Amino acid sequence: MEIVILPSAAEVGRVAASVVAEVVVRKPEAVLGLATGSSPLAIYEELARRADAGELDFSRVRGFALDEYVGLDYGHPESYHAVIDRTVTRPLGLAPALVAVPDGFAADLAAACAAYEAAIDAAGGIDVQILGIGGNGHIGFNEPTSSLASRTRIKTLTPKTREDNARFFDSPEAVPTHCVTQGLGTILRARRLVLVAQGENKAEAIAAAVEGPLSASCPASVLQLHEHATVIIDEAAASRL
Ligand code: GLP
């Protein structure tokens, strides 16, 4: 695993964006794995700036989001369908038909999860997966105790994650209780992983992921199993290393 420690959160976004940009320049029809949350926003902003400047063309790029809440209306600004559209698809200029987000409303959620895995495979697999990390070490919505080999499936959100994400909703009770997420095994199949984290509140999770044992109690520790994983963090997030 490659660890890159940078002086500021802005630098984290810039350096991580250049990793993604290299992939897209080399392969204009690249398949990107897209994370939500605040951590990757600076990556998307930098990529959008470079697309606006004519340096990058995302029109043939495909995207697969990591996760979605179950039963949260896609019109809700915090549904990941809405977040991906607002922060990635539109600003970077991806074709909406080429961007997929897990289905949080399917009558048969298990079948929809299997179809999502099949769609990733049919696209040729993910070239570069962008990741944030939760305060408890989750990636996507793979909460502690997630199977290291898991695939896209329904999960119950932990109280800690619901509390962390309550700031995006009108009340803590309004945070959905379930989600659909790519599994740790799905994430490990991406050809390249880029995890970003900024701030002291991520320092413990980063230390567990990078220096701790490989363990389902810190789902991000699966990055230790990947042959091409890069962790790009600021000094505050690196403060427990
Ligand atoms: C959410 C997302 C994750 C994200 C994490 C951290 O729960 N499902 O993909 O990495 O939270 O979010 P943030 O980057 O806002 O700290």
mmCIF file of C-alpha atoms and ligand atoms in Angstrom:
data_model
loop_
_atom_site.group_PDB
_atom_site.id
_atom_site.type_symbol
_atom_site.label_atom_id
_atom_site.label_comp_id
_atom_site.label_asym_id
_atom_site.label_seq_id
_atom_site.Cartn_x
_atom_site.Cartn_y
_atom_site.Cartn_z
ATOM 1 C CA MET A 1 0.000 0.000 0.000
ATOM 2 C CA GLU A 2 1.297 3.429 -0.904
ATOM 3 C CA ILE A 3 0.706 6.184 1.675
ATOM 4 C CA VAL A 4 0.925 9.815 0.570
ATOM 5 C CA ILE A 5 0.818 12.433 3.339
ATOM 6 C CA LEU A 6 0.226 15.999 2.195
ATOM 7 C CA PRO A 7 0.192 19.329 4.026
ATOM 8 C CA SER A 8 -3.424 20.284 3.279
ATOM 9 C CA ALA A 9 -6.839 18.886 2.437
ATOM 10 C CA ALA A 10 -6.733 20.826 -0.851
ATOM 11 C CA GLU A 11 -3.514 19.057 -1.838
ATOM 12 C CA VAL A 12 -5.164 15.696 -1.074
ATOM 13 C CA GLY A 13 -7.888 16.494 -3.607
ATOM 14 C CA ARG A 14 -5.424 17.703 -6.216
ATOM 15 C CA VAL A 15 -3.085 14.697 -5.994
ATOM 16 C CA ALA A 16 -5.935 12.151 -5.918
ATOM 17 C CA ALA A 17 -7.531 13.890 -8.919
ATOM 18 C CA SER A 18 -4.303 13.520 -10.866
ATOM 19 C CA VAL A 19 -4.343 9.750 -10.260
ATOM 20 C CA VAL A 20 -7.874 9.560 -11.701
ATOM 21 C CA ALA A 21 -6.979 11.931 -14.537
ATOM 22 C CA GLU A 22 -4.046 9.744 -15.602
ATOM 23 C CA VAL A 23 -6.380 6.764 -15.921
ATOM 24 C CA VAL A 24 -8.923 8.731 -17.979
ATOM 25 C CA VAL A 25 -6.255 10.158 -20.293
ATOM 26 C CA ARG A 26 -4.869 6.662 -20.905
ATOM 27 C CA LYS A 27 -8.335 5.120 -21.330
ATOM 28 C CA PRO A 28 -11.096 7.556 -22.406
ATOM 29 C CA GLU A 29 -13.762 4.888 -21.763
ATOM 30 C CA ALA A 30 -12.418 4.167 -18.247
ATOM 31 C CA VAL A 31 -14.725 2.793 -15.568
ATOM 32 C CA LEU A 32 -14.649 4.855 -12.367
ATOM 33 C CA GLY A 33 -15.838 3.706 -8.958
ATOM 34 C CA LEU A 34 -17.500 6.697 -7.327
ATOM 35 C CA ALA A 35 -17.708 7.460 -3.615
ATOM 36 C CA THR A 36 -20.024 9.945 -1.955
ATOM 37 C CA GLY A 37 -19.332 11.817 1.285
ATOM 38 C CA SER A 38 -17.368 15.019 1.796
ATOM 39 C CA SER A 39 -13.896 13.468 1.443
ATOM 40 C CA PRO A 40 -13.851 13.008 -2.369
ATOM 41 C CA LEU A 41 -15.527 16.347 -3.174
ATOM 42 C CA ALA A 42 -12.196 18.105 -3.736
ATOM 43 C CA ILE A 43 -11.268 15.364 -6.238
ATOM 44 C CA TYR A 44 -14.450 15.934 -8.219
ATOM 45 C CA GLU A 45 -14.001 19.722 -8.097
ATOM 46 C CA GLU A 46 -10.475 19.450 -9.475
ATOM 47 C CA LEU A 47 -11.559 16.990 -12.192
ATOM 48 C CA ALA A 48 -14.439 19.322 -13.153
ATOM 49 C CA ARG A 49 -12.007 22.242 -13.372
ATOM 50 C CA ARG A 50 -9.760 20.235 -15.685
ATOM 51 C CA ALA A 51 -12.752 19.121 -17.779
ATOM 52 C CA ASP A 52 -13.896 22.762 -18.086
ATOM 53 C CA ALA A 53 -10.395 23.721 -19.180
ATOM 54 C CA GLY A 54 -10.617 21.107 -21.948
ATOM 55 C CA GLU A 55 -7.833 18.976 -20.437
ATOM 56 C CA LEU A 56 -10.057 15.975 -19.694
ATOM 57 C CA ASP A 57 -13.028 14.442 -21.484
ATOM 58 C CA PHE A 58 -15.429 12.361 -19.411
ATOM 59 C CA SER A 59 -18.067 11.863 -22.112
ATOM 60 C CA ARG A 60 -17.174 8.167 -22.616
ATOM 61 C CA VAL A 61 -16.288 7.419 -18.999
ATOM 62 C CA ARG A 62 -18.550 5.031 -17.075
ATOM 63 C CA GLY A 63 -19.269 5.376 -13.375
ATOM 64 C CA PHE A 64 -20.492 2.984 -10.700
ATOM 65 C CA ALA A 65 -21.382 4.428 -7.300
ATOM 66 C CA LEU A 66 -20.465 2.473 -4.199
ATOM 67 C CA ASP A 67 -23.725 2.645 -2.326
ATOM 68 C CA GLU A 68 -27.240 4.027 -1.812
ATOM 69 C CA TYR A 69 -29.718 4.321 1.024
ATOM 70 C CA VAL A 70 -32.679 1.963 0.939
ATOM 71 C CA GLY A 71 -36.022 3.692 0.503
ATOM 72 C CA LEU A 72 -34.775 7.290 0.348
ATOM 73 C CA ASP A 73 -36.520 9.112 -2.498
ATOM 74 C CA TYR A 74 -34.080 9.836 -5.337
ATOM 75 C CA GLY A 75 -35.454 13.402 -5.306
ATOM 76 C CA HIS A 76 -34.089 13.804 -1.763
ATOM 77 C CA PRO A 77 -30.861 15.842 -2.006
ATOM 78 C CA GLU A 78 -29.014 13.303 0.168
ATOM 79 C CA SER A 79 -29.975 10.235 -1.849
ATOM 80 C CA TYR A 80 -26.777 9.054 -3.496
ATOM 81 C CA HIS A 81 -28.519 9.189 -6.890
ATOM 82 C CA ALA A 82 -28.910 12.942 -6.300
ATOM 83 C CA VAL A 83 -25.438 13.388 -4.766
ATOM 84 C CA ILE A 84 -23.649 11.604 -7.628
ATOM 85 C CA ASP A 85 -25.643 13.572 -10.205
ATOM 86 C CA ARG A 86 -24.894 16.905 -8.471
ATOM 87 C CA THR A 87 -21.237 16.351 -7.585
ATOM 88 C CA VAL A 88 -19.965 14.061 -10.359
ATOM 89 C CA THR A 89 -22.165 13.438 -13.420
ATOM 90 C CA ARG A 90 -23.034 17.056 -14.200
ATOM 91 C CA PRO A 91 -19.845 18.886 -13.189
ATOM 92 C CA LEU A 92 -17.515 16.396 -14.923
ATOM 93 C CA GLY A 93 -19.800 15.912 -17.928
ATOM 94 C CA LEU A 94 -20.357 12.150 -17.708
ATOM 95 C CA ALA A 95 -23.204 10.797 -19.847
ATOM 96 C CA PRO A 96 -26.050 10.102 -17.359
ATOM 97 C CA ALA A 97 -26.785 6.792 -19.123
ATOM 98 C CA LEU A 98 -23.240 5.642 -18.310
ATOM 99 C CA VAL A 99 -23.528 6.309 -14.563
ATOM 100 C CA ALA A 100 -25.032 3.660 -12.273
ATOM 101 C CA VAL A 101 -26.024 3.925 -8.623
ATOM 102 C CA PRO A 102 -27.335 0.917 -6.659
ATOM 103 C CA ASP A 103 -31.118 0.602 -6.606
ATOM 104 C CA GLY A 104 -32.539 1.420 -3.186
ATOM 105 C CA PHE A 105 -36.142 0.738 -4.204
ATOM 106 C CA ALA A 106 -36.121 -2.601 -6.039
ATOM 107 C CA ALA A 107 -38.941 -4.951 -5.065
ATOM 108 C CA ASP A 108 -36.297 -7.661 -4.991
ATOM 109 C CA LEU A 109 -33.235 -5.931 -3.550
ATOM 110 C CA ALA A 110 -31.111 -9.077 -3.554
ATOM 111 C CA ALA A 111 -31.713 -9.550 -7.295
ATOM 112 C CA ALA A 112 -30.918 -5.873 -7.917
ATOM 113 C CA CYS A 113 -27.627 -6.289 -6.010
ATOM 114 C CA ALA A 114 -26.689 -9.300 -8.148
ATOM 115 C CA ALA A 115 -27.580 -7.317 -11.290
ATOM 116 C CA TYR A 116 -25.335 -4.466 -10.110
ATOM 117 C CA GLU A 117 -22.393 -6.848 -9.746
ATOM 118 C CA ALA A 118 -23.123 -8.248 -13.214
ATOM 119 C CA ALA A 119 -23.231 -4.723 -14.682
ATOM 120 C CA ILE A 120 -19.782 -3.937 -13.235
ATOM 121 C CA ASP A 121 -18.431 -7.155 -14.741
ATOM 122 C CA ALA A 122 -20.107 -6.443 -18.099
ATOM 123 C CA ALA A 123 -18.417 -3.013 -18.141
ATOM 124 C CA GLY A 124 -15.069 -4.788 -17.794
ATOM 125 C CA GLY A 125 -14.550 -4.069 -14.091
ATOM 126 C CA ILE A 126 -13.602 -0.858 -12.335
ATOM 127 C CA ASP A 127 -10.347 0.800 -13.422
ATOM 128 C CA VAL A 128 -10.012 3.100 -10.436
ATOM 129 C CA GLN A 129 -12.169 3.074 -7.315
ATOM 130 C CA ILE A 130 -12.321 6.319 -5.330
ATOM 131 C CA LEU A 131 -12.905 5.771 -1.603
ATOM 132 C CA GLY A 132 -13.493 7.819 1.519
ATOM 133 C CA ILE A 133 -13.428 6.258 4.979
ATOM 134 C CA GLY A 134 -15.963 6.443 7.802
ATOM 135 C CA GLY A 135 -14.930 7.326 11.349
ATOM 136 C CA ASN A 136 -15.387 3.628 12.219
ATOM 137 C CA GLY A 137 -13.262 2.469 9.285
ATOM 138 C CA HIS A 138 -16.138 1.692 6.927
ATOM 139 C CA ILE A 139 -15.698 1.979 3.163
ATOM 140 C CA GLY A 140 -18.774 2.335 1.023
ATOM 141 C CA PHE A 141 -21.298 1.294 3.656
ATOM 142 C CA ASN A 142 -19.369 -1.812 4.673
ATOM 143 C CA GLU A 143 -19.644 -1.443 8.398
ATOM 144 C CA PRO A 144 -17.360 -3.191 10.914
ATOM 145 C CA THR A 145 -17.882 -6.993 10.836
ATOM 146 C CA SER A 146 -18.595 -6.932 7.078
ATOM 147 C CA SER A 147 -17.284 -10.036 5.386
ATOM 148 C CA LEU A 148 -13.970 -9.360 3.681
ATOM 149 C CA ALA A 149 -15.260 -11.248 0.631
ATOM 150 C CA SER A 150 -18.705 -9.583 0.546
ATOM 151 C CA ARG A 151 -20.405 -8.485 -2.674
ATOM 152 C CA THR A 152 -23.102 -5.891 -3.313
ATOM 153 C CA ARG A 153 -25.839 -6.440 -0.732
ATOM 154 C CA ILE A 154 -28.230 -4.895 1.775
ATOM 155 C CA LYS A 155 -26.711 -3.729 5.065
ATOM 156 C CA THR A 156 -28.030 -2.210 8.277
ATOM 157 C CA LEU A 157 -26.352 1.099 9.094
ATOM 158 C CA THR A 158 -24.658 1.241 12.493
ATOM 159 C CA PRO A 159 -25.770 3.838 15.060
ATOM 160 C CA LYS A 160 -22.342 5.520 14.620
ATOM 161 C CA THR A 161 -22.807 5.934 10.853
ATOM 162 C CA ARG A 162 -26.392 7.141 11.246
ATOM 163 C CA GLU A 163 -25.155 9.664 13.824
ATOM 164 C CA ASP A 164 -22.272 10.776 11.537
ATOM 165 C CA ASN A 165 -24.657 11.251 8.613
ATOM 166 C CA ALA A 166 -27.436 12.911 10.660
ATOM 167 C CA ARG A 167 -25.977 16.318 9.768
ATOM 168 C CA PHE A 168 -27.306 15.859 6.228
ATOM 169 C CA PHE A 169 -30.886 15.222 7.366
ATOM 170 C CA ASP A 170 -33.567 17.218 9.192
ATOM 171 C CA SER A 171 -33.354 14.977 12.249
ATOM 172 C CA PRO A 172 -31.325 11.930 13.371
ATOM 173 C CA GLU A 173 -34.476 9.801 12.975
ATOM 174 C CA ALA A 174 -34.719 10.818 9.309
ATOM 175 C CA VAL A 175 -31.446 8.989 8.482
ATOM 176 C CA PRO A 176 -32.348 5.744 6.693
ATOM 177 C CA THR A 177 -31.682 2.519 8.600
ATOM 178 C CA HIS A 178 -30.560 0.376 5.645
ATOM 179 C CA CYS A 179 -28.435 0.698 2.564
ATOM 180 C CA VAL A 180 -27.237 -1.204 -0.463
ATOM 181 C CA THR A 181 -23.465 -1.214 -0.823
ATOM 182 C CA GLN A 182 -20.803 -2.772 -2.975
ATOM 183 C CA GLY A 183 -19.048 -5.345 -0.837
ATOM 184 C CA LEU A 184 -15.444 -5.403 0.301
ATOM 185 C CA GLY A 185 -14.870 -8.205 -2.197
ATOM 186 C CA THR A 186 -16.378 -6.032 -4.954
ATOM 187 C CA ILE A 187 -14.092 -3.137 -4.022
ATOM 188 C CA LEU A 188 -11.035 -5.407 -4.001
ATOM 189 C CA ARG A 189 -11.742 -6.380 -7.616
ATOM 190 C CA ALA A 190 -11.127 -2.812 -8.831
ATOM 191 C CA ARG A 191 -7.792 -2.564 -10.617
ATOM 192 C CA ARG A 192 -6.718 0.439 -8.551
ATOM 193 C CA LEU A 193 -7.926 1.889 -5.241
ATOM 194 C CA VAL A 194 -7.485 5.505 -4.142
ATOM 195 C CA LEU A 195 -8.632 6.272 -0.609
ATOM 196 C CA VAL A 196 -8.660 9.872 0.615
ATOM 197 C CA ALA A 197 -9.104 11.218 4.136
ATOM 198 C CA GLN A 198 -8.728 14.619 5.686
ATOM 199 C CA GLY A 199 -8.870 15.762 9.299
ATOM 200 C CA GLU A 200 -8.162 14.552 12.798
ATOM 201 C CA ASN A 201 -11.527 12.751 13.073
ATOM 202 C CA LYS A 202 -10.269 10.202 10.513
ATOM 203 C CA ALA A 203 -6.851 9.674 12.162
ATOM 204 C CA GLU A 204 -7.827 6.636 14.220
ATOM 205 C CA ALA A 205 -9.588 4.892 11.316
ATOM 206 C CA ILE A 206 -6.595 5.573 9.044
ATOM 207 C CA ALA A 207 -4.156 4.160 11.611
ATOM 208 C CA ALA A 208 -6.293 1.015 11.989
ATOM 209 C CA ALA A 209 -6.635 0.623 8.217
ATOM 210 C CA VAL A 210 -2.956 1.119 7.439
ATOM 211 C CA GLU A 211 -1.073 -0.198 10.481
ATOM 212 C CA GLY A 212 -3.624 -2.349 12.260
ATOM 213 C CA PRO A 213 -4.273 -6.023 11.634
ATOM 214 C CA LEU A 214 -6.342 -7.083 8.633
ATOM 215 C CA SER A 215 -9.698 -7.324 10.339
ATOM 216 C CA ALA A 216 -13.406 -7.027 9.656
ATOM 217 C CA SER A 217 -13.543 -4.676 12.637
ATOM 218 C CA CYS A 218 -11.826 -2.106 10.394
ATOM 219 C CA PRO A 219 -13.260 -2.775 6.913
ATOM 220 C CA ALA A 220 -10.766 -0.369 5.275
ATOM 221 C CA SER A 221 -7.941 -2.685 6.370
ATOM 222 C CA VAL A 222 -8.829 -4.812 3.295
ATOM 223 C CA LEU A 223 -6.800 -2.313 1.314
ATOM 224 C CA GLN A 224 -3.794 -4.207 2.715
ATOM 225 C CA LEU A 225 -4.822 -7.095 0.436
ATOM 226 C CA HIS A 226 -4.872 -5.014 -2.739
ATOM 227 C CA GLU A 227 -1.857 -4.854 -4.985
ATOM 228 C CA HIS A 228 -2.410 -1.275 -6.134
ATOM 229 C CA ALA A 229 -3.946 0.775 -3.318
ATOM 230 C CA THR A 230 -2.963 4.384 -2.624
ATOM 231 C CA VAL A 231 -3.987 6.202 0.559
ATOM 232 C CA ILE A 232 -3.794 9.984 0.171
ATOM 233 C CA ILE A 233 -4.272 11.919 3.420
ATOM 234 C CA ASP A 234 -3.492 15.221 5.061
ATOM 235 C CA GLU A 235 -1.254 15.601 8.120
ATOM 236 C CA ALA A 236 -4.210 15.641 10.517
ATOM 237 C CA ALA A 237 -5.546 12.317 9.199
ATOM 238 C CA ALA A 238 -1.983 10.946 9.401
ATOM 239 C CA SER A 239 -1.469 12.087 13.000
ATOM 240 C CA ARG A 240 -1.908 8.616 14.542
ATOM 241 C CA LEU A 241 0.430 6.833 12.143
HETATM 242 C C1 GLP B 1 -20.607 7.691 4.014
HETATM 243 C C2 GLP B 1 -20.353 6.990 2.665
HETATM 244 C C3 GLP B 1 -18.923 6.555 2.529
HETATM 245 C C4 GLP B 1 -18.004 7.680 2.954
HETATM 246 C C5 GLP B 1 -18.184 7.965 4.427
HETATM 247 C C6 GLP B 1 -17.321 9.114 4.930
HETATM 248 O O1 GLP B 1 -21.233 6.932 4.962
HETATM 249 N N1 GLP B 1 -21.223 5.881 2.435
HETATM 250 O O2 GLP B 1 -18.673 6.160 1.183
HETATM 251 O O3 GLP B 1 -16.652 7.339 2.720
HETATM 252 O O4 GLP B 1 -19.528 8.243 4.697
HETATM 253 O O5 GLP B 1 -17.934 10.349 4.661
HETATM 254 P P1 GLP B 1 -17.190 11.719 4.703
HETATM 255 O O6 GLP B 1 -16.245 11.702 3.556
HETATM 256 O O7 GLP B 1 -18.249 12.753 4.530
HETATM 257 O O8 GLP B 1 -16.510 11.788 6.013
#
